Coordinates of C-alpha atoms in Angstrom, one line a residue:
Chain A
M133 CA 12.2 1.0 -30.1
Q134 CA 14.6 -1.1 -28.0
T135 CA 17.9 0.2 -26.9
P136 CA 21.0 -2.0 -26.9
E137 CA 21.2 -3.8 -23.6
E138 CA 24.9 -3.8 -23.0
F139 CA 24.4 -4.5 -19.3
E140 CA 22.6 -7.7 -20.1
L141 CA 24.2 -11.2 -20.2
S142 CA 24.6 -12.3 -23.8
R143 CA 22.4 -15.4 -23.1
R144 CA 19.3 -13.2 -22.8
G145 CA 19.9 -11.8 -26.2
V146 CA 20.0 -15.3 -27.7
L147 CA 16.8 -16.2 -25.9
A148 CA 14.9 -13.1 -26.8
G149 CA 13.8 -14.6 -30.1
G150 CA 11.9 -17.4 -28.4
A151 CA 9.4 -15.2 -26.7
A152 CA 5.7 -15.8 -26.3
S153 CA 3.1 -13.1 -26.3
V154 CA 2.4 -10.6 -23.5
A155 CA 0.1 -11.6 -20.7
T156 CA 0.6 -15.3 -21.1
V157 CA 2.7 -17.7 -19.2
T158 CA 6.0 -17.3 -20.9
L159 CA 8.4 -20.1 -20.2
V160 CA 11.4 -19.5 -22.5
P161 CA 12.7 -22.7 -24.1
I162 CA 16.2 -23.6 -23.4
G163 CA 18.3 -22.1 -26.2
T164 CA 21.7 -22.8 -27.6
A165 CA 23.6 -20.6 -25.2
A166 CA 21.7 -21.9 -22.2
A167 CA 22.4 -25.5 -23.2
A168 CA 26.1 -24.6 -23.0
A169 CA 25.6 -23.8 -19.3
P170 CA 23.2 -26.6 -18.1
A171 CA 23.3 -25.5 -14.5
A172 CA 21.4 -22.3 -15.2
K173 CA 17.7 -22.7 -16.0
S174 CA 16.5 -19.6 -17.7
P175 CA 14.1 -17.5 -15.6
P176 CA 10.7 -16.8 -17.1
T177 CA 10.4 -13.7 -19.2
A178 CA 7.5 -11.7 -20.6
K179 CA 7.2 -8.9 -23.2
V180 CA 5.9 -5.5 -22.3
A181 CA 5.3 -2.3 -24.4
F182 CA 4.8 1.1 -22.8
E183 CA 5.6 4.7 -23.4
V184 CA 8.4 6.4 -21.6
N185 CA 8.8 10.2 -21.8
G186 CA 6.7 10.2 -25.0
A187 CA 8.7 7.4 -26.8
A188 CA 7.3 3.9 -27.4
R189 CA 9.4 1.2 -25.8
A190 CA 9.2 -2.6 -26.1
L191 CA 11.1 -4.9 -23.8
E192 CA 11.3 -8.5 -23.0
L193 CA 12.1 -8.9 -19.4
D194 CA 12.7 -11.4 -16.6
T195 CA 9.2 -11.2 -15.0
R196 CA 10.9 -10.1 -11.7
T197 CA 12.1 -6.8 -13.2
S198 CA 10.7 -3.8 -11.3
L199 CA 9.7 -0.8 -13.3
L200 CA 12.7 0.9 -11.7
D201 CA 15.2 -1.6 -13.0
A202 CA 13.5 -1.6 -16.4
L203 CA 14.0 2.2 -16.6
R204 CA 17.6 2.2 -15.2
E205 CA 19.1 -1.0 -16.4
H206 CA 17.3 -1.7 -19.6
L207 CA 16.4 1.8 -20.9
H208 CA 19.4 3.4 -19.3
L209 CA 17.3 6.2 -17.8
T210 CA 19.4 6.5 -14.7
G211 CA 17.8 9.7 -13.5
T212 CA 15.3 7.7 -11.4
K213 CA 17.2 6.5 -8.4
K214 CA 17.2 3.3 -6.3
G215 CA 17.3 4.1 -2.6
C216 CA 15.7 1.5 -0.3
D217 CA 14.1 -0.6 -3.1
H218 CA 11.2 -1.3 -0.6
G219 CA 8.9 1.7 -1.1
Q220 CA 10.1 3.5 2.0
C221 CA 12.2 6.4 0.6
G222 CA 10.6 7.7 -2.5
A223 CA 13.8 8.1 -4.5
C224 CA 12.3 5.9 -7.3
T225 CA 9.2 8.0 -7.7
V226 CA 8.0 8.3 -11.3
I227 CA 4.7 9.4 -12.8
V228 CA 2.6 6.7 -14.5
D229 CA -0.6 7.7 -16.3
G230 CA -0.5 11.0 -14.4
R231 CA 0.0 9.5 -10.9
R232 CA 3.2 9.3 -8.8
I233 CA 4.1 5.8 -7.7
N234 CA 7.2 4.0 -6.3
S235 CA 8.7 2.4 -9.4
C236 CA 10.6 -0.1 -7.1
L237 CA 7.4 -1.7 -5.9
T238 CA 5.8 -2.5 -9.2
L239 CA 6.6 -5.0 -11.9
A240 CA 7.5 -3.6 -15.3
V241 CA 5.4 -6.2 -17.1
M242 CA 2.3 -4.9 -15.3
H243 CA 2.5 -1.6 -17.1
E244 CA 1.5 -2.7 -20.6
G245 CA 0.3 0.3 -22.6
E246 CA 0.9 2.9 -19.9
K247 CA 2.5 6.3 -20.1
I248 CA 5.5 6.7 -17.8
T249 CA 7.2 10.0 -17.1
T250 CA 10.6 10.1 -15.4
I251 CA 12.8 13.1 -14.4
E252 CA 14.3 13.0 -17.9
G253 CA 10.8 13.4 -19.4
L254 CA 9.9 16.5 -17.3
G255 CA 12.7 18.7 -18.7
T256 CA 16.3 18.8 -19.9
P257 CA 19.2 20.9 -18.6
D258 CA 18.5 23.4 -21.4
K259 CA 14.8 23.4 -21.0
M260 CA 14.0 22.7 -17.4
H261 CA 10.5 22.0 -16.1
A262 CA 9.3 24.8 -13.7
M263 CA 9.7 22.4 -10.8
Q264 CA 13.3 21.6 -11.7
A265 CA 14.1 25.3 -12.1
A266 CA 12.6 26.1 -8.7
F267 CA 14.6 23.3 -7.0
V268 CA 17.7 25.0 -8.4
T269 CA 16.6 28.5 -7.4
H270 CA 15.7 27.4 -3.9
D271 CA 18.6 25.1 -3.4
G272 CA 16.2 22.2 -2.8
Y273 CA 18.9 19.6 -2.4
Q274 CA 22.4 18.9 -1.2
C275 CA 23.7 15.6 -2.5
G276 CA 20.9 15.3 -5.1
Y277 CA 20.2 11.6 -4.8
C278 CA 16.6 12.0 -3.7
T279 CA 16.0 15.0 -6.0
P280 CA 14.5 13.2 -9.1
G281 CA 12.0 11.5 -6.9
Q282 CA 11.3 14.7 -5.0
I283 CA 10.7 16.6 -8.2
C284 CA 8.4 13.9 -9.8
S285 CA 6.5 13.7 -6.5
A286 CA 6.2 17.5 -6.2
V287 CA 4.8 17.8 -9.8
A288 CA 2.2 15.1 -9.1
V289 CA 1.4 16.6 -5.6
L290 CA 0.3 19.9 -7.2
D291 CA -1.9 18.0 -9.6
E292 CA -3.4 15.9 -6.7
I293 CA -4.3 19.1 -4.8
K294 CA -5.9 20.6 -8.0
A295 CA -7.9 17.3 -8.4
G296 CA -9.2 17.7 -4.9
V297 CA -7.4 14.6 -3.4
P298 CA -7.6 15.0 0.4
S299 CA -4.7 14.5 2.8
H300 CA -4.2 13.7 6.4
V301 CA -4.0 17.4 7.2
T302 CA -7.0 18.6 5.1
A303 CA -9.2 20.1 7.8
D304 CA -12.5 20.0 5.9
L305 CA -13.2 17.0 3.7
G306 CA -16.1 18.9 2.1
A307 CA -13.8 21.7 0.8
A308 CA -11.2 21.7 -1.9
P309 CA -7.6 21.3 -0.4
T310 CA -5.3 24.2 -0.8
V311 CA -1.6 24.6 -1.3
T312 CA -0.1 25.3 2.1
K313 CA 3.2 24.4 3.7
V314 CA 1.4 22.0 6.0
E315 CA -0.3 20.3 3.1
L316 CA 2.9 20.0 1.1
R317 CA 4.9 18.6 4.0
E318 CA 2.3 15.9 4.6
R319 CA 1.9 15.1 0.9
M320 CA 5.7 14.9 0.4
S321 CA 6.3 12.6 3.4
G322 CA 6.9 9.6 1.2
N323 CA 10.1 11.2 -0.1
I324 CA 12.9 11.1 2.3
C325 CA 15.9 13.5 2.1
R326 CA 18.8 12.4 4.3
C327 CA 20.5 15.8 3.7
G328 CA 17.5 17.5 5.2
A329 CA 16.7 19.9 2.4
Y330 CA 13.0 19.8 3.3
S331 CA 12.4 23.4 4.0
N332 CA 14.0 24.5 0.6
I333 CA 12.0 21.8 -1.2
I334 CA 8.8 23.2 0.2
D335 CA 9.9 26.7 -0.8
A336 CA 10.5 25.4 -4.4
I337 CA 7.1 23.8 -4.6
T338 CA 5.2 26.8 -3.2
D339 CA 7.0 28.9 -5.7
V340 CA 5.8 26.8 -8.6
A341 CA 2.3 26.7 -7.2
G342 CA 2.3 30.5 -7.2
V343 CA 1.3 30.9 -3.6
K344 CA 3.0 32.9 -0.8
A345 CA 3.9 30.3 1.7
Chain B
M46 CA 13.4 -12.8 -5.5
K47 CA 12.4 -16.3 -6.7
S48 CA 11.5 -16.4 -10.3
F49 CA 7.9 -16.8 -11.3
T50 CA 5.7 -16.9 -14.4
Y51 CA 3.2 -14.1 -15.0
E52 CA -0.2 -13.8 -16.6
R53 CA -2.7 -11.0 -16.8
V54 CA -6.4 -11.9 -16.6
D55 CA -9.5 -9.9 -17.5
S56 CA -12.2 -11.4 -15.4
A57 CA -12.7 -12.8 -11.9
A58 CA -13.6 -16.2 -13.4
A59 CA -10.4 -16.2 -15.4
A60 CA -8.4 -15.3 -12.2
T61 CA -9.8 -18.1 -10.1
A62 CA -9.5 -20.6 -13.0
A63 CA -5.8 -19.6 -13.4
F64 CA -5.3 -20.1 -9.6
T65 CA -6.8 -23.6 -9.8
R66 CA -4.7 -24.5 -12.8
T67 CA -1.4 -23.2 -11.3
P68 CA -0.1 -24.5 -8.0
G69 CA 1.8 -21.9 -6.0
A70 CA 0.0 -19.0 -7.7
R71 CA -0.8 -15.7 -6.1
F72 CA -3.0 -12.8 -7.2
I73 CA -1.3 -9.5 -7.6
A74 CA -3.0 -6.1 -7.9
G75 CA -1.2 -3.0 -6.4
G76 CA 1.7 -5.2 -5.4
T77 CA 3.0 -2.8 -2.9
N78 CA 3.1 -5.4 -0.1
L79 CA 3.4 -8.6 -2.0
L80 CA 6.4 -7.5 -4.1
D81 CA 8.1 -6.1 -1.0
L82 CA 7.7 -9.5 0.7
M83 CA 8.8 -11.3 -2.5
K84 CA 12.1 -9.3 -2.6
L85 CA 12.8 -10.7 0.9
E86 CA 11.6 -14.2 -0.2
I87 CA 9.1 -14.2 2.6
E88 CA 6.5 -14.7 -0.2
T89 CA 7.7 -17.0 -3.0
P90 CA 4.9 -17.5 -5.5
S91 CA 5.8 -19.5 -8.6
H92 CA 3.1 -17.8 -10.6
L93 CA 1.6 -14.4 -10.5
I94 CA -2.0 -13.7 -11.7
D95 CA -2.3 -10.0 -12.4
V96 CA -5.8 -9.0 -11.4
S97 CA -5.1 -5.2 -11.5
R98 CA -7.1 -4.7 -14.7
L99 CA -10.3 -6.5 -13.7
A100 CA -13.3 -4.2 -14.1
L101 CA -13.7 -3.9 -10.3
D102 CA -12.6 -0.3 -10.1
K103 CA -15.9 1.4 -9.6
I104 CA -17.7 2.8 -6.5
E105 CA -21.4 2.3 -6.9
A106 CA -24.5 3.0 -4.8
T107 CA -26.2 -0.1 -3.5
A108 CA -30.0 -0.7 -3.4
E109 CA -29.8 -0.5 0.4
G110 CA -28.4 3.0 0.3
G111 CA -24.8 2.1 0.9
L112 CA -21.8 1.8 -1.4
R113 CA -20.2 -1.1 -3.2
I114 CA -16.4 -0.4 -3.5
G115 CA -14.7 -2.5 -6.2
A116 CA -11.8 -4.6 -5.0
M117 CA -9.4 -2.7 -7.4
V118 CA -10.4 0.8 -6.4
R119 CA -7.2 2.5 -5.4
N120 CA -6.8 3.9 -1.9
T121 CA -6.4 7.5 -3.3
D122 CA -9.6 7.2 -5.3
L123 CA -11.6 5.7 -2.4
A124 CA -10.4 8.5 -0.1
S125 CA -11.2 11.1 -2.7
D126 CA -14.7 9.9 -3.7
A127 CA -17.2 12.7 -2.9
R128 CA -19.8 10.2 -1.4
V129 CA -17.1 8.7 0.8
R130 CA -15.9 12.1 2.0
R131 CA -19.4 13.2 2.8
D132 CA -21.0 10.1 4.3
Y133 CA -18.1 7.9 5.4
G134 CA -15.6 10.5 6.5
L135 CA -14.0 8.0 8.9
L136 CA -12.9 5.9 5.9
T137 CA -11.3 8.9 4.1
R138 CA -9.6 9.9 7.3
A139 CA -8.2 6.4 7.9
L140 CA -7.0 6.0 4.3
V141 CA -5.1 9.3 4.2
A142 CA -3.5 8.5 7.6
G143 CA -1.9 5.4 6.0
A144 CA 1.2 4.9 3.8
S145 CA 2.4 7.7 1.4
G146 CA 0.8 9.4 -1.6
Q147 CA 2.8 7.1 -3.9
L148 CA 1.7 3.9 -2.2
R149 CA -2.0 5.0 -2.0
N150 CA -1.9 5.6 -5.7
K151 CA -1.1 1.9 -6.2
A152 CA -2.7 0.1 -3.3
T153 CA -6.1 -1.4 -3.8
T154 CA -9.1 -1.8 -1.5
A155 CA -8.8 -5.6 -1.4
G156 CA -5.0 -5.5 -1.1
N157 CA -5.2 -3.1 1.8
L158 CA -7.4 -5.6 3.7
L159 CA -4.9 -8.4 3.0
Q160 CA -1.7 -6.6 4.1
R161 CA 0.5 -8.7 6.2
T162 CA 1.9 -7.7 9.5
R163 CA 4.8 -5.3 9.9
C164 CA 6.3 -7.3 12.8
P165 CA 10.0 -6.9 12.4
Y166 CA 10.6 -10.6 13.2
F167 CA 8.2 -11.6 10.4
Y168 CA 10.4 -9.5 8.0
D169 CA 13.7 -10.8 9.4
T170 CA 14.2 -14.2 7.8
N171 CA 17.1 -15.0 10.2
Q172 CA 14.6 -15.0 13.1
P173 CA 12.0 -17.6 14.1
C174 CA 8.4 -16.6 13.2
N175 CA 5.3 -18.8 13.4
K176 CA 3.6 -16.7 10.8
R177 CA 6.3 -16.9 8.3
K178 CA 7.5 -20.4 9.1
P179 CA 4.9 -22.3 11.1
G180 CA 6.3 -24.1 14.1
S181 CA 9.6 -22.1 14.2
G182 CA 8.6 -20.1 17.3
C183 CA 8.0 -16.4 17.9
A184 CA 10.9 -14.1 18.4
A185 CA 8.7 -11.1 19.2
I186 CA 7.5 -12.7 22.5
G187 CA 10.4 -11.8 24.8
G188 CA 12.0 -9.7 22.0
F189 CA 11.5 -6.1 20.9
N190 CA 7.7 -5.9 21.1
R191 CA 6.8 -2.3 21.7
L192 CA 4.7 -2.4 18.5
H193 CA 2.9 -5.6 19.2
A194 CA -0.6 -6.8 20.1
V195 CA -2.1 -6.4 23.5
V196 CA -5.4 -8.1 22.7
G197 CA -6.3 -11.3 20.8
A198 CA -2.7 -12.5 20.7
S199 CA -1.6 -16.1 21.4
D200 CA 1.5 -17.9 22.6
A201 CA 2.4 -18.4 18.9
C202 CA 2.1 -14.9 17.6
I203 CA 1.6 -11.3 18.9
A204 CA 1.6 -9.5 15.6
T205 CA -0.7 -6.7 14.7
H206 CA -2.6 -6.0 11.6
P207 CA -1.2 -2.8 10.0
S208 CA -4.2 -1.4 8.1
D209 CA -5.7 1.9 8.9
M210 CA -8.5 1.5 6.3
A211 CA -9.6 -1.8 7.9
V212 CA -10.2 0.0 11.2
A213 CA -12.7 2.4 9.5
M214 CA -14.3 -0.5 7.6
R215 CA -14.8 -2.3 10.9
A216 CA -16.5 0.7 12.5
L217 CA -18.6 1.1 9.4
D218 CA -19.7 -2.6 9.4
A219 CA -18.3 -3.3 6.0
A220 CA -18.8 -6.7 4.2
I221 CA -16.3 -8.3 1.9
E222 CA -17.6 -9.9 -1.2
T223 CA -15.7 -12.7 -2.8
V224 CA -15.9 -15.4 -5.5
D225 CA -14.3 -18.8 -5.2
A226 CA -12.8 -21.1 -7.8
A227 CA -16.2 -22.8 -8.3
G228 CA -17.7 -19.4 -9.1
K229 CA -19.6 -19.3 -5.8
A230 CA -20.0 -15.8 -4.4
R231 CA -20.3 -14.9 -0.7
A232 CA -20.3 -11.8 1.5
I233 CA -18.2 -12.0 4.7
P234 CA -18.8 -9.4 7.5
I235 CA -15.5 -7.8 8.3
A236 CA -16.0 -8.8 11.9
D237 CA -15.6 -12.4 10.7
F238 CA -12.9 -11.9 8.1
Y239 CA -9.7 -12.1 10.1
R240 CA -8.7 -15.3 12.0
A241 CA -7.3 -15.2 15.5
P242 CA -3.7 -16.4 15.5
G243 CA -4.2 -19.3 17.9
K244 CA -1.7 -22.0 17.0
T245 CA -1.9 -21.2 13.3
P246 CA -0.9 -17.5 12.9
H247 CA 0.0 -18.1 9.2
L248 CA -3.7 -18.4 8.4
E249 CA -4.8 -14.8 8.6
T250 CA -8.2 -14.6 7.0
V251 CA -11.2 -16.9 6.3
L252 CA -10.6 -16.8 2.6
A253 CA -10.2 -20.2 1.0
P254 CA -7.2 -20.7 -1.4
G255 CA -8.0 -19.1 -4.7
E256 CA -11.0 -17.1 -3.3
L257 CA -10.9 -13.6 -4.8
I258 CA -12.2 -10.4 -3.2
T259 CA -14.4 -8.6 -5.7
A260 CA -15.8 -5.8 -3.6
V261 CA -16.3 -4.3 -0.2
T262 CA -19.8 -3.0 0.7
L263 CA -20.7 -0.4 3.2
P264 CA -24.2 -0.2 4.7
K265 CA -26.1 3.1 4.4
P266 CA -24.5 6.0 6.2
V267 CA -25.1 6.4 10.0
G268 CA -24.3 10.1 10.2
G269 CA -22.5 11.4 13.3
T270 CA -19.0 12.9 13.7
H271 CA -16.3 10.8 12.1
I272 CA -12.8 11.0 13.7
Y273 CA -9.7 8.9 13.0
H274 CA -6.9 9.5 15.4
K275 CA -3.7 7.7 14.7
V276 CA -0.8 7.8 17.2
R277 CA 2.6 7.1 15.6
D278 CA 6.3 7.7 16.0
R279 CA 6.4 10.2 13.1
A280 CA 3.9 12.9 12.2
S281 CA 3.4 11.2 8.8
Y282 CA 4.2 8.0 6.9
A283 CA 4.5 5.5 9.8
F284 CA 2.5 2.6 11.1
A285 CA 0.2 3.1 14.0
L286 CA 1.3 2.5 17.6
I287 CA -2.4 2.6 18.2
S288 CA -5.3 4.3 16.4
V289 CA -8.9 5.1 17.3
G290 CA -11.6 5.3 14.7
A291 CA -14.9 6.6 16.0
I292 CA -18.3 7.7 14.9
V293 CA -20.0 9.8 17.6
Q294 CA -23.6 10.9 17.5
R295 CA -25.0 14.1 19.1
D296 CA -26.4 12.1 22.0
G297 CA -23.0 10.7 22.8
T298 CA -23.6 7.2 21.5
G299 CA -21.5 5.8 18.8
R300 CA -19.0 3.2 17.6
V301 CA -15.3 2.7 18.2
A302 CA -12.7 0.5 16.5
L303 CA -9.0 0.4 17.3
G304 CA -5.9 -0.2 15.2
G305 CA -2.5 -1.3 16.3
V306 CA -3.7 -3.4 19.2
G307 CA -4.4 -6.8 17.7
Y308 CA -4.4 -9.1 14.7
K309 CA -7.5 -7.4 13.3
P310 CA -9.2 -4.0 13.6
W311 CA -10.5 -4.3 17.2
R312 CA -14.1 -3.5 18.0
V313 CA -16.2 -4.7 20.9
E314 CA -19.8 -3.6 20.3
A315 CA -20.8 -4.3 23.9
A316 CA -18.3 -1.8 25.1
E317 CA -19.8 1.0 23.0
A318 CA -22.9 1.3 25.2
A319 CA -20.6 3.1 27.7
L320 CA -19.6 5.8 25.2
P321 CA -21.9 8.5 26.8
R322 CA -20.1 7.9 30.1
G323 CA -16.7 8.8 28.7
A324 CA -13.5 7.0 27.5
K325 CA -12.5 4.9 30.5
P326 CA -15.4 2.5 30.6
V327 CA -15.2 2.1 26.8
A328 CA -11.5 1.5 26.8
D329 CA -11.9 -1.0 29.7
G330 CA -14.4 -2.9 27.7
L331 CA -12.4 -2.8 24.5
L332 CA -9.2 -4.0 26.2
A333 CA -10.7 -6.5 28.6
G334 CA -8.4 -9.5 29.0
A335 CA -5.4 -7.6 27.5
R336 CA -2.0 -9.2 27.9
T337 CA 0.9 -6.8 27.7
T338 CA 4.6 -6.9 27.9
H339 CA 6.8 -4.4 29.7
E340 CA 7.4 -2.8 26.2
N341 CA 3.8 -2.5 25.0
A342 CA 1.9 -2.0 28.2
Y343 CA 1.8 1.8 27.3
K344 CA -0.8 1.0 24.7
L345 CA -3.6 0.5 27.3
P346 CA -3.5 4.1 28.8
L347 CA -2.7 5.4 25.3
V348 CA -5.9 3.9 23.9
E349 CA -8.0 5.4 26.8
R350 CA -6.4 8.9 26.5
T351 CA -6.6 9.0 22.7
L352 CA -10.3 7.9 22.9
A353 CA -10.8 10.7 25.5
G354 CA -9.3 13.2 23.1
V355 CA -11.5 11.9 20.3
L356 CA -14.7 12.2 22.3
A357 CA -13.8 15.7 23.4
Q358 CA -13.1 16.6 19.7
A359 CA -16.5 15.1 18.8
K360 CA -18.3 17.3 21.3
G361 CA -16.6 20.3 19.5

């Protein structure tokens, strides 16, 4: 399924027919529209197909497109936010094949066949994910801009602790890590909140984890 | 970002062949450093060879009793491996002291070793930088250099290597296995892997163009107490001002490597003989010949005091 790309320049739509296969060098031939504007040489594109929030998606993208821009500008899933665009703030955090990553620091075309979950895929306003509900209950935000990234990160953090992934504050590397405030603060340090809602964010996560913080 | 063509390869041989075929190509795996630099047009490859799906993502026992870590093993997976946590705790400690959970999920073992410096002048394309633009000068010398090298630097560059993982690898005597475009394999001791800046700070490792890291091997475990102490401006998610990675045995002997002080993880084996006598003689040996600025001179006492803390912790 490919959504209409109304943000796109019309030239790309014309060129989309001349695509080569995935994972090959894909120099798009100069098409009719491009010939009308000779100064602009078409940037290379590549095809990619992946699953986003349970739905199959196929795109042909400028190879430079980050996963973040593919989600926001091409699939119009604008819940995932662009903060720094350099992997420093965590606002763009999504879950890919069960792991949280910075979607700004990865190319969309590198995710062939993978399963991507964004904030829209965790829950809806009518049927919120437990972590979304807990952020509401505990007031885990002020402006809300970092919130989608915080929530995706928080969901994955609890899975990481369950899977036994150690952190900088895990005292005993031979023992399973546990959900504590200290562990959560360390593990959430890649998600910056300029409003400073950190303490309520930690309350929300401990609530979902079912532990008394 | 400059435009580039892209291909995905499924073998090391295909990767090096693609490099030979395509001038201006770069390998990409986790991409967390390369893409960051490409956005700033500090790196401008015309072609990316995606090696992230090579079957180099296993951690296996070696015949010598050590471990062979595939180049594509993610930092999270390496830190979590039960054998690494048990026998090479220093490596787990260093890994989880670096970056964020999100970045460790993407970053690979090979890519971590090949990280480029975090010198702010390297990142600022309006400033001269011999590493970014050879011959343009060094804005860090005489500039804001609180974060910069105190050992091994040159008049052309005072940048530090940012990796925590590499500090542990150096203390553990890791070797880096590679294959070149002709298919020739070699193993490079990590002690010989990074090049001193000299007059050519843009050349950072001994890797030849197109030479691909396939694995990192660790010798058999040496026991001891493993401690990684990283000193940074924030409690989490910040690069090291300095770090101390140490393996200390019951009799007080051991090994020490430093991060944040030079162009490579810094270890001076001869200095380690003094470990039973305490931090000062070891720090003196490690930092012999140090050249400091008024902004980074604090690193010398900080190394000694952090090492003293580490040795006290090792005694329990």
